[in-house]
Amino acid sequence: MKIHEYQAKDILRKYGVPVPEGEMVTSLEDADHAAKALFSAGNAVVVVKAQIHAGGRGKGGGVKVTKTLDDANTASKAILGMQLVTHQTGPQGQKVQRLLIEAGSAIDRELYLGIVLDRATSKLTFMASQAGGMEIEEVAAENPDAIYKEAVEPALGMQPWQARNLAFKLGLAGPQINQAVSFMLGLYKAFVETDCSLLEINPFITTKDGKLAALDCKINFDDNAMFRHKDLKELRDVAEEDPLEVEASKDSLNYIKLDGSIACMVNGAGLAMATMDIIQYSGGSPANFLDVGGGANQQQIEAAFAILLADKNVKAIFINIFGGILRVDVLATAVVAAARNLNVTLPLILRLEGTNVEEGRKILAESGLKYSVGETMAEAAKLAVEAAKV
Amino acid sequence: MSVLVDNNTRLIVQGITGREGTYHAKSCAEYSKQFGNVIVVGGVTPGKGGTVHEGWPVFNTVEEAVKATGANATMIFVPPPFAADGILEAVAAKLELVVCITEGIPVLDMVKAWTVVKDSKSVLIGPNCPGVISPGKAKIGIMPGRIHKEGNVGIVSRSGTLTYEAVHQLTQRGIGQSTAIGIGGDPVIGTRHIDAIRMLNEDPQTEAIVMIGEIGGTNEEAAAEYIKAHVKKPVVGFIAGQTAPPGRRMGHAGAIISGGEGTAESKMAAMAAAGIHVVKSPAEIGEAMARVLGL
């Protein structure tokens, strides 16, 4: 689960990590009030920042540095409601519905801090780099030695010496060392106590008067751990997610929208990915990833159909089921009912295998439903690609 | 021979009185019974110790269950909030094999549990996996037994149904399997590709290996290096998620391309460089194996 920058900064504040003063607003009126308050408090600079879940907001024109209230209001007007296009939003962009009005900082250096799971060692890794403000992926690709790392022992947690190591490598000195240690230990604590899957401070800045601050912050949570964080669950902003994906999540369906024309409905994540792959291999393009899971019931199958049909790019539906726990006859009954209830007219291509497959085929054959059957995955994929071309 | 599970496996089920636990305890018992093996010897559900469930004795703790039944393996169906605890309990009871089926365990729970599991003598399979089957002997897991056939091809895969697909393709061609290991779709798992490959490589029954991976992490790359250096048996490989967009979790918690790491291209290139017969289409796994075996 992703959250906004202002929400992430609220979490950092709770863990004693310094962040610039600021306020989230959803109207121009509130934006004006917030900017006025910051200027009157003696801030020379106020920054207007679009709050969307995608990165690259600055380059897309979603962040403006202003020195007067008029400029701040002009910036708010330009940004609030805009379709912000960044390298992460896709060409259609994302509508800006929230702004963060924040006190500007007198930046001296821009650095980077991040915590991720290192899958090679199954430990959390604390990363630091002097190349702040850049995408860490680019730094990793071009100059991996520029990223300093400390592996954290899970039973002990991040240790002060590890934070000191990173602080000195970042070129910090004097009182900044201890400040940085407390900053990093705060980040680590926030990460484990809120079950993050990713925490990035980019840039992590030093100011001209020698202080440290998190100028930007990105936090993703581990979806699997949200059962123990009812408060954090409420930070979800469904306006930032694809509407069809939000719909799917209500029925516990694992759905990800893509831009192709062949919808797929599959049981199991690996087979669902493989089904997308074979569609492309056969010359078509998948419209989505959809794993209906091992215990899908009639209601979920119907909900899944409704979601696939709501995607206007879809020209054919490919159902690939390898019955294990999910019995093929149960699936077939659900497909027949859903296709009838929703009046499915698109070509339907089925590939069924596994538990109770004969019973399942019989149910389909007797249903009067129009569909084609591929005996193998390859044959079914070919049929789906041909059907989508018509 | 086969690996991990065979005629000597004595299995307990943690969470045996739950719906899933009951269903799959029975299915493991039924599968193994066809070959004259009693695999399931009891179960554990805290608070239900002393009762009998579907004919099996139920214990309050794993330790008690092991003492009373002589179990050497466990299959875990404990709900996600308590599953890492269940793994640690099984490891503390010194079970040789711990198969955790549960999907949805918080990553940080597994990070902590792993520090203990890695230094123990227990082999952890999963979590979030279909389990392990040695066709013609016994199974521990949720896979449909009847699609399998006893034979000489070992399988390792991060997925459930995609493994069934591969098994099906082999069986249809008359190619049997020694052991199929579903290692699980989570970012932190006990047995990785490299560990499973090592076991299959050392198993005299296994003559060839199918290695199925997916996007996310670099475990396939690590296994490819091992194969290049140590494995003479032919290996057929497939990577799922060639068309998956970066930054999106494709169902499995571990199936995500992030930080430029974990792409299908990188894995396929590393595998091809290791001499693995990599197929681009999941429909060609069986065919490719038939070819390398000269069938």
XYZ file of C-alpha atoms in Angstrom, chain B residues 2-5 125 130-135 138-140 143 148 153-157 163-164 166-167 170 177-183 196 200 206 210:
37
model
C 13.723 -38.538 -4.438
C 14.250 -35.639 -2.009
C 12.595 -34.180 1.097
C 9.542 -36.451 1.209
C 9.815 -24.947 2.348
C 2.023 -25.577 -2.720
C 4.428 -27.958 -0.917
C 6.489 -30.963 -1.999
C 5.516 -34.192 -3.738
C 7.542 -37.269 -4.594
C 5.188 -39.039 -7.011
C 4.021 -39.372 -0.724
C 3.073 -35.720 -0.773
C 3.094 -32.821 1.668
C -1.117 -30.029 -5.183
C 1.827 -36.600 -11.279
C 12.602 -35.256 -13.556
C 12.919 -32.960 -10.553
C 10.976 -29.692 -10.493
C 11.521 -26.488 -8.574
C 9.129 -23.564 -8.874
C 4.000 -26.034 -11.442
C 0.894 -28.181 -12.005
C 4.582 -28.081 -16.016
C 3.935 -31.423 -14.303
C 5.570 -33.845 -18.527
C 8.866 -36.778 -11.823
C 11.201 -37.572 -8.918
C 10.210 -34.697 -6.654
C 8.379 -31.429 -7.363
C 9.243 -28.652 -4.921
C 7.102 -25.525 -4.726
C 9.395 -23.069 -2.948
C 16.374 -27.070 -4.273
C 17.919 -32.478 -6.926
C 16.693 -37.215 -10.594
C 12.782 -28.174 -14.567
